[in-house]
Short mmCIF file of N, CA, C and O in Angstrom, two decimals:
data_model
loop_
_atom_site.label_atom_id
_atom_site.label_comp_id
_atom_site.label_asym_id
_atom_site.label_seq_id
_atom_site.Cartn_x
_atom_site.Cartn_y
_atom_site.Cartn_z
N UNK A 1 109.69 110.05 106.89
CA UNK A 1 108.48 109.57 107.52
C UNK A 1 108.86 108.54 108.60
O UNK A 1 109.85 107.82 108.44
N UNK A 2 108.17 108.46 109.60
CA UNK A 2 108.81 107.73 110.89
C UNK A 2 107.68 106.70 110.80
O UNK A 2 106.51 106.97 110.51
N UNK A 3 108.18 105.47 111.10
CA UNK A 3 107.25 104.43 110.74
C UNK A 3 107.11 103.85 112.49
O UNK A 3 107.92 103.65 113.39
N UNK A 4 105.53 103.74 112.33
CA UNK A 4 104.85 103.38 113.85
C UNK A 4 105.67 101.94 114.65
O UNK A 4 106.55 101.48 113.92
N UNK A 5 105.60 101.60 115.29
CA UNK A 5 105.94 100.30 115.90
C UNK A 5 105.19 99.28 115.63
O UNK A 5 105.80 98.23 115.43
N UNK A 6 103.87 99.23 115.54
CA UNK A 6 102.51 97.75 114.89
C UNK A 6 103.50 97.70 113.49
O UNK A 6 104.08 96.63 113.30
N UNK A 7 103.73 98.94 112.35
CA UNK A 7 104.59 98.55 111.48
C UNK A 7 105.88 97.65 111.28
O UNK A 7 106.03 96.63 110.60
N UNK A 8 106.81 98.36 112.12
CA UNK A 8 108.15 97.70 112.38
C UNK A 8 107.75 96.41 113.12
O UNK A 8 108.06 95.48 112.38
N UNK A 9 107.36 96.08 113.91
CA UNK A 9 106.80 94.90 113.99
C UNK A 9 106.44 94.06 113.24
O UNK A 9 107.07 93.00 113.26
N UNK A 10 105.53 94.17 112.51
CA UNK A 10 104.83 93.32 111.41
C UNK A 10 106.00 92.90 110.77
O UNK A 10 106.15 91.69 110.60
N UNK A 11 107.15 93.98 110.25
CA UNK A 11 107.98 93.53 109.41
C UNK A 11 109.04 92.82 110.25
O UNK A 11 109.97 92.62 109.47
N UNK A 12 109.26 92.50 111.07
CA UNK A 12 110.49 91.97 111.88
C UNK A 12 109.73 90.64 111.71
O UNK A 12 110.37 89.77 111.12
N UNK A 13 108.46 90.30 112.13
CA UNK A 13 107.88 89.17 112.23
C UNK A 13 107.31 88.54 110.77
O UNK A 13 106.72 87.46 110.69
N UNK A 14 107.66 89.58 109.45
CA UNK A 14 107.34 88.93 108.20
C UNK A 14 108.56 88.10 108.13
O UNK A 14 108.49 86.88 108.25
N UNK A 15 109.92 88.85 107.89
CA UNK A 15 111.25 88.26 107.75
C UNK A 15 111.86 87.34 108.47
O UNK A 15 112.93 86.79 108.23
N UNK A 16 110.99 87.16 109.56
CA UNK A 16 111.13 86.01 110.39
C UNK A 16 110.70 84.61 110.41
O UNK A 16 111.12 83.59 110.97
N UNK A 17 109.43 84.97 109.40
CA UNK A 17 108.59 84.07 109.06
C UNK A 17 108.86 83.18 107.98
O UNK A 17 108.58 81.99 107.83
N UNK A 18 109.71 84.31 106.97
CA UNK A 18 110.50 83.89 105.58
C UNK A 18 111.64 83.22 105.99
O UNK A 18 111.76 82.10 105.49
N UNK A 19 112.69 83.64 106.90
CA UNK A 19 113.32 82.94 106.85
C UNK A 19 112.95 81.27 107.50
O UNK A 19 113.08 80.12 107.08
N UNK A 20 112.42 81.96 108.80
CA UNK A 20 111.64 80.39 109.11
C UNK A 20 111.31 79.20 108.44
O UNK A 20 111.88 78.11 108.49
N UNK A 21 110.23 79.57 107.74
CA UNK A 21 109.90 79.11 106.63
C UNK A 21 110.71 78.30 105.83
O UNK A 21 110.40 77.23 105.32
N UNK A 22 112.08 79.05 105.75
CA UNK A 22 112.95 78.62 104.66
C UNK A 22 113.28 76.96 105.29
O UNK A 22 113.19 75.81 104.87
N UNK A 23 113.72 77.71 106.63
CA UNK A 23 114.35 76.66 107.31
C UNK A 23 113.28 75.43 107.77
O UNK A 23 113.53 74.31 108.21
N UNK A 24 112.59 75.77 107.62
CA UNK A 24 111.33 74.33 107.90
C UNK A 24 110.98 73.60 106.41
O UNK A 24 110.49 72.50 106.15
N UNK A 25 111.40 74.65 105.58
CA UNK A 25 110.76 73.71 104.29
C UNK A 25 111.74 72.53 103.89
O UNK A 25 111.46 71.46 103.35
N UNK A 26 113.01 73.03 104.33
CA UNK A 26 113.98 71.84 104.34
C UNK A 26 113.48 70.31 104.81
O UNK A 26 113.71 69.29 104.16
N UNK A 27 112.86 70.35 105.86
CA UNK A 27 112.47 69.50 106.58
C UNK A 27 110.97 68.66 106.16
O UNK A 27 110.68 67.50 106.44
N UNK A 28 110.05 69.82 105.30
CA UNK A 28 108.81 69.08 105.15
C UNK A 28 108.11 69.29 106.63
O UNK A 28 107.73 68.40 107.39
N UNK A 29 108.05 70.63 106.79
CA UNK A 29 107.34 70.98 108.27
C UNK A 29 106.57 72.23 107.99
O UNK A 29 107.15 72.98 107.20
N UNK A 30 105.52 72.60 108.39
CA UNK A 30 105.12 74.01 108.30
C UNK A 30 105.04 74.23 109.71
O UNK A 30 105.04 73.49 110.69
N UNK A 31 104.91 76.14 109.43
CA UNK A 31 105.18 76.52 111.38
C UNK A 31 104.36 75.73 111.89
O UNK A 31 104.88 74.94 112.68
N UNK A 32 102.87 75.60 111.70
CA UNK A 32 101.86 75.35 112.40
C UNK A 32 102.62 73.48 112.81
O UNK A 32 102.01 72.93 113.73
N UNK A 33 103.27 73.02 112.48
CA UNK A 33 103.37 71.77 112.81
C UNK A 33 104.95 71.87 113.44
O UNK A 33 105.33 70.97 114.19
N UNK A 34 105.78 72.91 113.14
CA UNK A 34 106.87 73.28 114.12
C UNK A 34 106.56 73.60 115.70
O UNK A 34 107.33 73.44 116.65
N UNK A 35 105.00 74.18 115.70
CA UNK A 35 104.83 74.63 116.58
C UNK A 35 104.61 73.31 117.35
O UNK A 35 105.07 73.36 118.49
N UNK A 36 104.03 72.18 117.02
CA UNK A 36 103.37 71.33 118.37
C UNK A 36 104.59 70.51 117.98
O UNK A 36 104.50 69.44 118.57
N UNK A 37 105.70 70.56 117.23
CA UNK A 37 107.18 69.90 117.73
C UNK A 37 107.45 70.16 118.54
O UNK A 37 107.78 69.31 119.37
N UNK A 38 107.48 71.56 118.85
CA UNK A 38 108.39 72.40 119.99
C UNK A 38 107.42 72.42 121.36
O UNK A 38 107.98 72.73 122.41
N UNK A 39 106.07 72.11 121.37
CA UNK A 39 105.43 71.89 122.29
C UNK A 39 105.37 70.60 122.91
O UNK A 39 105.53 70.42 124.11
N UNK A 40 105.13 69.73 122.08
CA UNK A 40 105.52 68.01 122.26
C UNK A 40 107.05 68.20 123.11
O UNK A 40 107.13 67.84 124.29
N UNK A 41 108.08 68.71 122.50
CA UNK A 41 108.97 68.43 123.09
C UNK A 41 109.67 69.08 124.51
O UNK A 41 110.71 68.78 125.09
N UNK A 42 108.57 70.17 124.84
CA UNK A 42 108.88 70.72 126.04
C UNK A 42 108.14 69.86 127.05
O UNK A 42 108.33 69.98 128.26
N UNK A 43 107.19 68.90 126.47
CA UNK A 43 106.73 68.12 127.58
C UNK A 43 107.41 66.83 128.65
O UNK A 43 108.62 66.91 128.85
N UNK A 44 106.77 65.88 129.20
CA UNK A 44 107.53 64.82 129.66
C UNK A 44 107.46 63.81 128.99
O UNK A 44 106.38 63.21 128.97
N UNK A 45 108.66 63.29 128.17
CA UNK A 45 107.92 62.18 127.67
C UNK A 45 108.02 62.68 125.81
O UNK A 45 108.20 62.00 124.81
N UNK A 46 107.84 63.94 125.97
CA UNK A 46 107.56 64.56 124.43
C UNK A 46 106.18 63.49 123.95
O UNK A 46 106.05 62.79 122.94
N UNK A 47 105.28 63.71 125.09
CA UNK A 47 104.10 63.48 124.54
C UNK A 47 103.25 64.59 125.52
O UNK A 47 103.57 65.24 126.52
N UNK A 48 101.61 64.42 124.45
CA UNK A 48 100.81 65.12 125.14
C UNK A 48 99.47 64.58 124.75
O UNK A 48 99.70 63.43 124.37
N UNK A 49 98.27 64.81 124.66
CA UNK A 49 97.21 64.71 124.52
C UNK A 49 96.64 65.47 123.13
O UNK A 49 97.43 66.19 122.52
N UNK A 50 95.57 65.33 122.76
CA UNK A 50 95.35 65.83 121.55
C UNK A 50 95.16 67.02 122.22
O UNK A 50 95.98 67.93 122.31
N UNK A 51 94.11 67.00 122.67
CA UNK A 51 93.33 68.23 123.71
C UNK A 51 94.48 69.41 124.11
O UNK A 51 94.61 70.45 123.46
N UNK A 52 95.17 69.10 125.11
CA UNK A 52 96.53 69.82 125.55
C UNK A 52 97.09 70.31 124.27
O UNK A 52 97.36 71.50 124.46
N UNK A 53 97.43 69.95 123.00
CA UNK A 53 97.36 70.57 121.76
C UNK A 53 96.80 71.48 121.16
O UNK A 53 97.41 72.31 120.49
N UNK A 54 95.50 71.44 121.32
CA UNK A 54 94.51 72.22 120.79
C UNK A 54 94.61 73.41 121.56
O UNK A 54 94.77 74.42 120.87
N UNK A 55 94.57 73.59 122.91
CA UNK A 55 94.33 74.34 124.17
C UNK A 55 95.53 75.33 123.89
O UNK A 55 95.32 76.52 123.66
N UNK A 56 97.09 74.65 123.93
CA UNK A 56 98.03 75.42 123.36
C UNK A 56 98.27 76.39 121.99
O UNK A 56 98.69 77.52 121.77
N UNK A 57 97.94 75.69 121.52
CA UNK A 57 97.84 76.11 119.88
C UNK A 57 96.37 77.14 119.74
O UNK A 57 96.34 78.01 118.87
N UNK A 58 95.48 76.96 120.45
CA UNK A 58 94.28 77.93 120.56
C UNK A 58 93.39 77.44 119.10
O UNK A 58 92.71 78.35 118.63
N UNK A 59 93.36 76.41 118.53
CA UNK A 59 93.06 76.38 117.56
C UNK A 59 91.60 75.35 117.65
O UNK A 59 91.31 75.02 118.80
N UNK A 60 90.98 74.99 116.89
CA UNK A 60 90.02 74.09 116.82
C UNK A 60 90.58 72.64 116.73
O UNK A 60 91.73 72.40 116.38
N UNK A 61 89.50 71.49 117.14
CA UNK A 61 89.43 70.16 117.25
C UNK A 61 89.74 69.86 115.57
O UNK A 61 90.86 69.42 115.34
N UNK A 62 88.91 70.05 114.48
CA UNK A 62 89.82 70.00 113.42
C UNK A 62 91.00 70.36 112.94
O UNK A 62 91.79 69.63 112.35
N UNK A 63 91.10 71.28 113.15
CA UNK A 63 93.02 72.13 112.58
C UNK A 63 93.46 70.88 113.25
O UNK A 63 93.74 69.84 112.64
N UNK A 64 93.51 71.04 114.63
CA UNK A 64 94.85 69.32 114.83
C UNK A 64 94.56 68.28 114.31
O UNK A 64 95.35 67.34 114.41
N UNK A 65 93.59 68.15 113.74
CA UNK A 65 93.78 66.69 113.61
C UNK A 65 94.25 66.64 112.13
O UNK A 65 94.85 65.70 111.63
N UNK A 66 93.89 67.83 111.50
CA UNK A 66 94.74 67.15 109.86
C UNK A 66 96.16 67.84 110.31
O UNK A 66 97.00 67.32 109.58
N UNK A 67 96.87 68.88 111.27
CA UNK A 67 97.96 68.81 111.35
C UNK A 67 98.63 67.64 112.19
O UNK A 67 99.85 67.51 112.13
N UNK A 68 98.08 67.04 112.75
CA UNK A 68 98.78 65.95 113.80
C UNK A 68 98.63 64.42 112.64
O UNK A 68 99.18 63.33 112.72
N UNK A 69 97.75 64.89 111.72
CA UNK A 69 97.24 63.47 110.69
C UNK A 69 98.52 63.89 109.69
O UNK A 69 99.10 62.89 109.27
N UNK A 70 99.07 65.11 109.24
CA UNK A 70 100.06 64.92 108.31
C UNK A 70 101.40 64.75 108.70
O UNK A 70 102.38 64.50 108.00
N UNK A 71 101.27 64.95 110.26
CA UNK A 71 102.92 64.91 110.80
C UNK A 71 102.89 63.63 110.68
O UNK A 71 103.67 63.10 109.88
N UNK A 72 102.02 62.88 111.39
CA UNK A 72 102.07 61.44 111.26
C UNK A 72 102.54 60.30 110.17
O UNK A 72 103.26 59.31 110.25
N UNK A 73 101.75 60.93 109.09
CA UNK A 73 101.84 60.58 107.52
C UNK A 73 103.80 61.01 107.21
O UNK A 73 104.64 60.65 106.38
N UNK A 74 103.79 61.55 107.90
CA UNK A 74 105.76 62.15 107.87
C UNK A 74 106.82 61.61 108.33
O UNK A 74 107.98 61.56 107.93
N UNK A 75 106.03 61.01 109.68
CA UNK A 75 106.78 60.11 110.26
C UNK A 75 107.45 60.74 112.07
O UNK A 75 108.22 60.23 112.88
N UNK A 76 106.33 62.60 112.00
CA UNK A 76 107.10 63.09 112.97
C UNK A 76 106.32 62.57 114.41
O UNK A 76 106.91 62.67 115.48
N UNK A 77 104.89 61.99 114.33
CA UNK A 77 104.48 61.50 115.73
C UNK A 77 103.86 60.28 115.24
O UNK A 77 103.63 59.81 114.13
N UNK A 78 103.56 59.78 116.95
CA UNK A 78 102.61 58.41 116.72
C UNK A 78 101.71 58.93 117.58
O UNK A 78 101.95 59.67 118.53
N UNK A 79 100.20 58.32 117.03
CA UNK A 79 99.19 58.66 117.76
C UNK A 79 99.06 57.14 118.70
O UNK A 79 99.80 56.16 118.61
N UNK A 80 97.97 57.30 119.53
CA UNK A 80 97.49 56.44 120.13
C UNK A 80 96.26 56.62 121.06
O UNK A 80 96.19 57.65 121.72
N UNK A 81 95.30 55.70 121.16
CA UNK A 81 94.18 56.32 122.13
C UNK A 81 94.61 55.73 123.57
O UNK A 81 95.23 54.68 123.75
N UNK A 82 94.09 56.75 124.69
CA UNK A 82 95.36 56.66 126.10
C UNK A 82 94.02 55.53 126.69
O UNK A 82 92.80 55.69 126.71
N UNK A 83 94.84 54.43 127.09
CA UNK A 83 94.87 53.17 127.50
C UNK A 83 93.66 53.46 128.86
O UNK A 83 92.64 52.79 129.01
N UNK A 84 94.11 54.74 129.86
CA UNK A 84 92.87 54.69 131.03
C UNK A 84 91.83 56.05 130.48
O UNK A 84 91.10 56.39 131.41
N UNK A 85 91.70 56.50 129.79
CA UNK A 85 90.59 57.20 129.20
C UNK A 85 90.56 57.40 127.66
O UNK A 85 91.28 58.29 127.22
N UNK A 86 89.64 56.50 126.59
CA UNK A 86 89.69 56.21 125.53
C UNK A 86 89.27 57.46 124.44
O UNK A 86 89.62 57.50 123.26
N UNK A 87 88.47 58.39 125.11
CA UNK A 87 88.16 59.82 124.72
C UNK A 87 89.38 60.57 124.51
O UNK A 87 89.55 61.49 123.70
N UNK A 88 90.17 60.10 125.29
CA UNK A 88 91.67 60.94 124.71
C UNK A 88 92.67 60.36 123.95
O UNK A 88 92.97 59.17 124.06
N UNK A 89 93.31 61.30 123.00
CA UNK A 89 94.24 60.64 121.81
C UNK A 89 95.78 61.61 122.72
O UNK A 89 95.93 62.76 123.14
N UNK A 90 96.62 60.44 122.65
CA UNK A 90 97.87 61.03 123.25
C UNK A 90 98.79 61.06 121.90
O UNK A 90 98.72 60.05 121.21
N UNK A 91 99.61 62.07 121.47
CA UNK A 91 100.08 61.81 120.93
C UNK A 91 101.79 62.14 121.27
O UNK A 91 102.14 62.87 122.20
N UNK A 92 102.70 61.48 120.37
CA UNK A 92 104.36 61.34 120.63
C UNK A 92 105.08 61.81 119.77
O UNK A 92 104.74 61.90 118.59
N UNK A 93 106.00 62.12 120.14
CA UNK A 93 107.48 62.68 119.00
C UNK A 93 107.84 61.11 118.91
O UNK A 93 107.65 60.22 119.74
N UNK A 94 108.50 61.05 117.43
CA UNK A 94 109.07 59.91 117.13
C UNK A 94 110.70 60.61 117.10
O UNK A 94 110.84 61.83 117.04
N UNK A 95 111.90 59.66 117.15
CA UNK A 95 113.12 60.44 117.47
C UNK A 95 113.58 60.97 115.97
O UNK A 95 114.73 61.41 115.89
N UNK A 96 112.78 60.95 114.84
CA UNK A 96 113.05 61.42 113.80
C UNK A 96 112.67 62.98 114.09
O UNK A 96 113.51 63.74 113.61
N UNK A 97 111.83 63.50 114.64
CA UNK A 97 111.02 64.71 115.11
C UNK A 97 112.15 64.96 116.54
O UNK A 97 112.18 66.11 116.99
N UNK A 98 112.73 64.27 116.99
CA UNK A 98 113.29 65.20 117.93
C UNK A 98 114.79 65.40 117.52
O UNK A 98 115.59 66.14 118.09
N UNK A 99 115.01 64.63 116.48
CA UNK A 99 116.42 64.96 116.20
C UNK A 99 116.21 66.30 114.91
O UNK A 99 117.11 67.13 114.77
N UNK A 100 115.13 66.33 114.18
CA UNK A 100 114.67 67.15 113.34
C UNK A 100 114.70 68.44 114.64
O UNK A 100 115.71 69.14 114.70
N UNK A 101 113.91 68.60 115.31
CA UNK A 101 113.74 69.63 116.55
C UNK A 101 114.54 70.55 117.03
O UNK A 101 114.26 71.72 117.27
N UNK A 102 116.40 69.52 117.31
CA UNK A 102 117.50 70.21 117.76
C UNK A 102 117.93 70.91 117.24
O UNK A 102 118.26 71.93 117.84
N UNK A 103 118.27 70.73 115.33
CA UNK A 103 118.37 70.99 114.08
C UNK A 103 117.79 72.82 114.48
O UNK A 103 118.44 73.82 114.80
N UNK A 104 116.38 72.58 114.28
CA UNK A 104 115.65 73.67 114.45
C UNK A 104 115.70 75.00 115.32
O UNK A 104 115.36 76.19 115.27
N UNK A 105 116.38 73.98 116.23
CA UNK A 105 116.55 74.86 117.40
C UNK A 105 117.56 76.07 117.28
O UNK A 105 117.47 77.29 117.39
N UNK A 106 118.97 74.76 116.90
CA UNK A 106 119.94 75.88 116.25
C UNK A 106 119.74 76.57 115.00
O UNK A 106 120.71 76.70 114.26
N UNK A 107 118.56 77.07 114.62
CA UNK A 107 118.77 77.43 113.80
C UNK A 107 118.23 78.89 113.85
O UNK A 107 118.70 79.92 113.38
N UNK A 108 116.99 78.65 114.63
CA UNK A 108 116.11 79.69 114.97
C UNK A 108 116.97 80.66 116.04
O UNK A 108 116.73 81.85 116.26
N UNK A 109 118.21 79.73 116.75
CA UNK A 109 119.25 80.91 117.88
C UNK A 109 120.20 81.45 116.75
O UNK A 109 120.71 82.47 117.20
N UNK A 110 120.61 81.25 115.62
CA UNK A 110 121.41 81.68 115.18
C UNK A 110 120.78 82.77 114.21
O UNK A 110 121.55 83.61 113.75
N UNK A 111 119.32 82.82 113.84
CA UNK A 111 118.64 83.51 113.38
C UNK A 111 118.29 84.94 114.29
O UNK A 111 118.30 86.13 113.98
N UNK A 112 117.92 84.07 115.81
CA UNK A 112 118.14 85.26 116.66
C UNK A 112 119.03 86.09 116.63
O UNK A 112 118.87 87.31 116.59
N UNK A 113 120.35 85.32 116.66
CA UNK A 113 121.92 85.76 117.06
C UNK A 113 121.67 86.96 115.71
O UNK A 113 121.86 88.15 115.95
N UNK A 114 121.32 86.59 114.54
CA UNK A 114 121.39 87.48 112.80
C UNK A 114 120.70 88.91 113.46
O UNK A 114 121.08 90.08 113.50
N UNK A 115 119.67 88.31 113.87
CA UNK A 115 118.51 89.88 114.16
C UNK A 115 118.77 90.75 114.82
O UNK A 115 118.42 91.92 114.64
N UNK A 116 119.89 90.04 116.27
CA UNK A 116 120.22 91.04 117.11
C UNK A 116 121.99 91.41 117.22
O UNK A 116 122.97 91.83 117.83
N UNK A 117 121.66 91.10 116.58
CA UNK A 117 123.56 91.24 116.07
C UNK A 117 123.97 93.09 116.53
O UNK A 117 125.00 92.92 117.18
N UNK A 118 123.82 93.98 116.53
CA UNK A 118 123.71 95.34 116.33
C UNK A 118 123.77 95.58 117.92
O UNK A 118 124.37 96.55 118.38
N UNK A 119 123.15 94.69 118.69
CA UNK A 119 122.04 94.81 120.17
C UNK A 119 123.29 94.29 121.08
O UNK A 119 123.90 93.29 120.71
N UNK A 120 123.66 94.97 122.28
CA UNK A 120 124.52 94.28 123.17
C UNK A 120 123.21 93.60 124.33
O UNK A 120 122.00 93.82 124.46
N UNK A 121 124.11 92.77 124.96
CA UNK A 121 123.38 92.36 126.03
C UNK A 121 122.27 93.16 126.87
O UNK A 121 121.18 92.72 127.23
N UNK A 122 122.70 94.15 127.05
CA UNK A 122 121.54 94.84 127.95
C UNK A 122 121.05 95.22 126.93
O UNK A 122 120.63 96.06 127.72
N UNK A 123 120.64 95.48 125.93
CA UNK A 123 119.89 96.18 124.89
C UNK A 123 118.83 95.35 124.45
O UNK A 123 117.73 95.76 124.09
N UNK A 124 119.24 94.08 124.49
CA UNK A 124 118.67 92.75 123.92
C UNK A 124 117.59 92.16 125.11
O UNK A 124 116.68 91.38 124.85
N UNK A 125 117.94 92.80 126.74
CA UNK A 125 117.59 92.15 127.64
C UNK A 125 116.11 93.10 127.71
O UNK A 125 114.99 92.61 127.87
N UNK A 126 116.41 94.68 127.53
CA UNK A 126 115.50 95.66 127.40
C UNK A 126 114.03 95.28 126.56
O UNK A 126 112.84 95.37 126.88
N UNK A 127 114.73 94.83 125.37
CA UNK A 127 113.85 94.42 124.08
C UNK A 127 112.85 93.84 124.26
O UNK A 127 111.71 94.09 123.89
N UNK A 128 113.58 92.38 125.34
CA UNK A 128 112.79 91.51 125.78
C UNK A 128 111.28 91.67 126.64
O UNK A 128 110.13 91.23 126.58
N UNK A 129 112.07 92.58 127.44
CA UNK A 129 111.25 93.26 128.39
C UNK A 129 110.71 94.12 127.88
O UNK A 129 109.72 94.09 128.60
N UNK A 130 110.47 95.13 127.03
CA UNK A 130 109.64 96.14 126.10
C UNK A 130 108.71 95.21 125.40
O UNK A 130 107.56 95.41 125.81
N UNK A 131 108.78 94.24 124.47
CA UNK A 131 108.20 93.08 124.26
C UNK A 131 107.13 92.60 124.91
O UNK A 131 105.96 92.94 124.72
N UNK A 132 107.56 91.77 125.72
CA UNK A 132 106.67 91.27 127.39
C UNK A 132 105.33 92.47 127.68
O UNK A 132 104.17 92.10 127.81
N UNK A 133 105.61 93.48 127.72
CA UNK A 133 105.44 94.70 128.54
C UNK A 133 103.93 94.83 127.41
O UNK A 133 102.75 94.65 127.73
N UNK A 134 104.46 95.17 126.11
CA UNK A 134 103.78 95.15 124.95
C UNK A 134 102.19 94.24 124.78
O UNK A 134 101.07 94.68 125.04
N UNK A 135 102.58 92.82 124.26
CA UNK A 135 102.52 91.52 124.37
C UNK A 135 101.23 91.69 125.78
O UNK A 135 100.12 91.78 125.25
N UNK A 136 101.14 91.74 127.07
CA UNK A 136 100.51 91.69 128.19
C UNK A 136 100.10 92.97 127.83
O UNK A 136 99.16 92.87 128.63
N UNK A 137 99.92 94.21 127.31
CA UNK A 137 98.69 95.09 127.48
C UNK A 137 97.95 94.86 125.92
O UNK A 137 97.16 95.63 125.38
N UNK A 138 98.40 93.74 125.45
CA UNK A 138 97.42 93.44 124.34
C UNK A 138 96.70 92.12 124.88
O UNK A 138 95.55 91.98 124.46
N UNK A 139 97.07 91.35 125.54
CA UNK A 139 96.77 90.31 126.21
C UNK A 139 95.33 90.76 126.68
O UNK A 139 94.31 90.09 126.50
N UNK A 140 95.39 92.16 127.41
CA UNK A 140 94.06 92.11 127.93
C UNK A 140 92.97 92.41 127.24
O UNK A 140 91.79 92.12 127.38
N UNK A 141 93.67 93.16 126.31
CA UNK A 141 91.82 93.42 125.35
C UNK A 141 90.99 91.78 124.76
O UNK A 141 89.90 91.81 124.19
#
């Protein structure tokens, strides 16, 4: 039986999730709060706004705030309300969260490196681009 691609998919992105997972539980992180690490830290500053959070993450004004309220409680950001508009909450990586981050980083390339191990360079570059390609005609519905 030849199994569809939405299938093989799902499962590339379950085992990805598990191992993920694995590797964040070390830390006392769930994805959803890996995720605005790795967003915090692509910024300037490794700060951002609550808002700019939400917008990224696509999620509601509650979801961040008990995920940005437990990172806090963790020790991975500091909040603060921004000094020239008081309606906005900026929030920061503390360097416990960005040294936690790098950690992460290598871990998730070497996880890559596991998945595509089989894949030479152009094969891997294809993927990417089959992906992309994918990804943007689901984008539009």
């Amino acid at each position: 039986m030849e199994m569809n691609i939405g299938y093989l998919l799902k499962n590339v992105s379950d085992k990805m999730r598990v191992m993920g997972d694995a590797d964040l539980k070390k830390y006392h992180l769930t994805f959803s709060q890996s995720t605005v690490l790795a967003f915090l830290k692509s910024q300037d500053g490794y700060q951002s706004t609550q808002k700019e959070i939400e917008r990224f993450m696509r999620v509601s004004h509650p979801t961040v705030v008990g995920i940005l309220a437990r990172m806090e409680k963790s020790g991975f950001v500091t909040t603060a309300l921004d000094p020239h508009d008081r309606r906005h909450k900026i929030v920061t990586l503390t360097q416990q969260a960005v040294d936690v981050s790098e950690v992460l980083e290598q871990s998730m390339h070497a996880n890559e490196r596991r998945m595509t191990k089989s894949l030479n360079e152009e094969e891997i570059a294809k993927l990417k681009r089959y992906l992309m390609v994918m990804y943007k005609n689901l984008e539009d519905l």
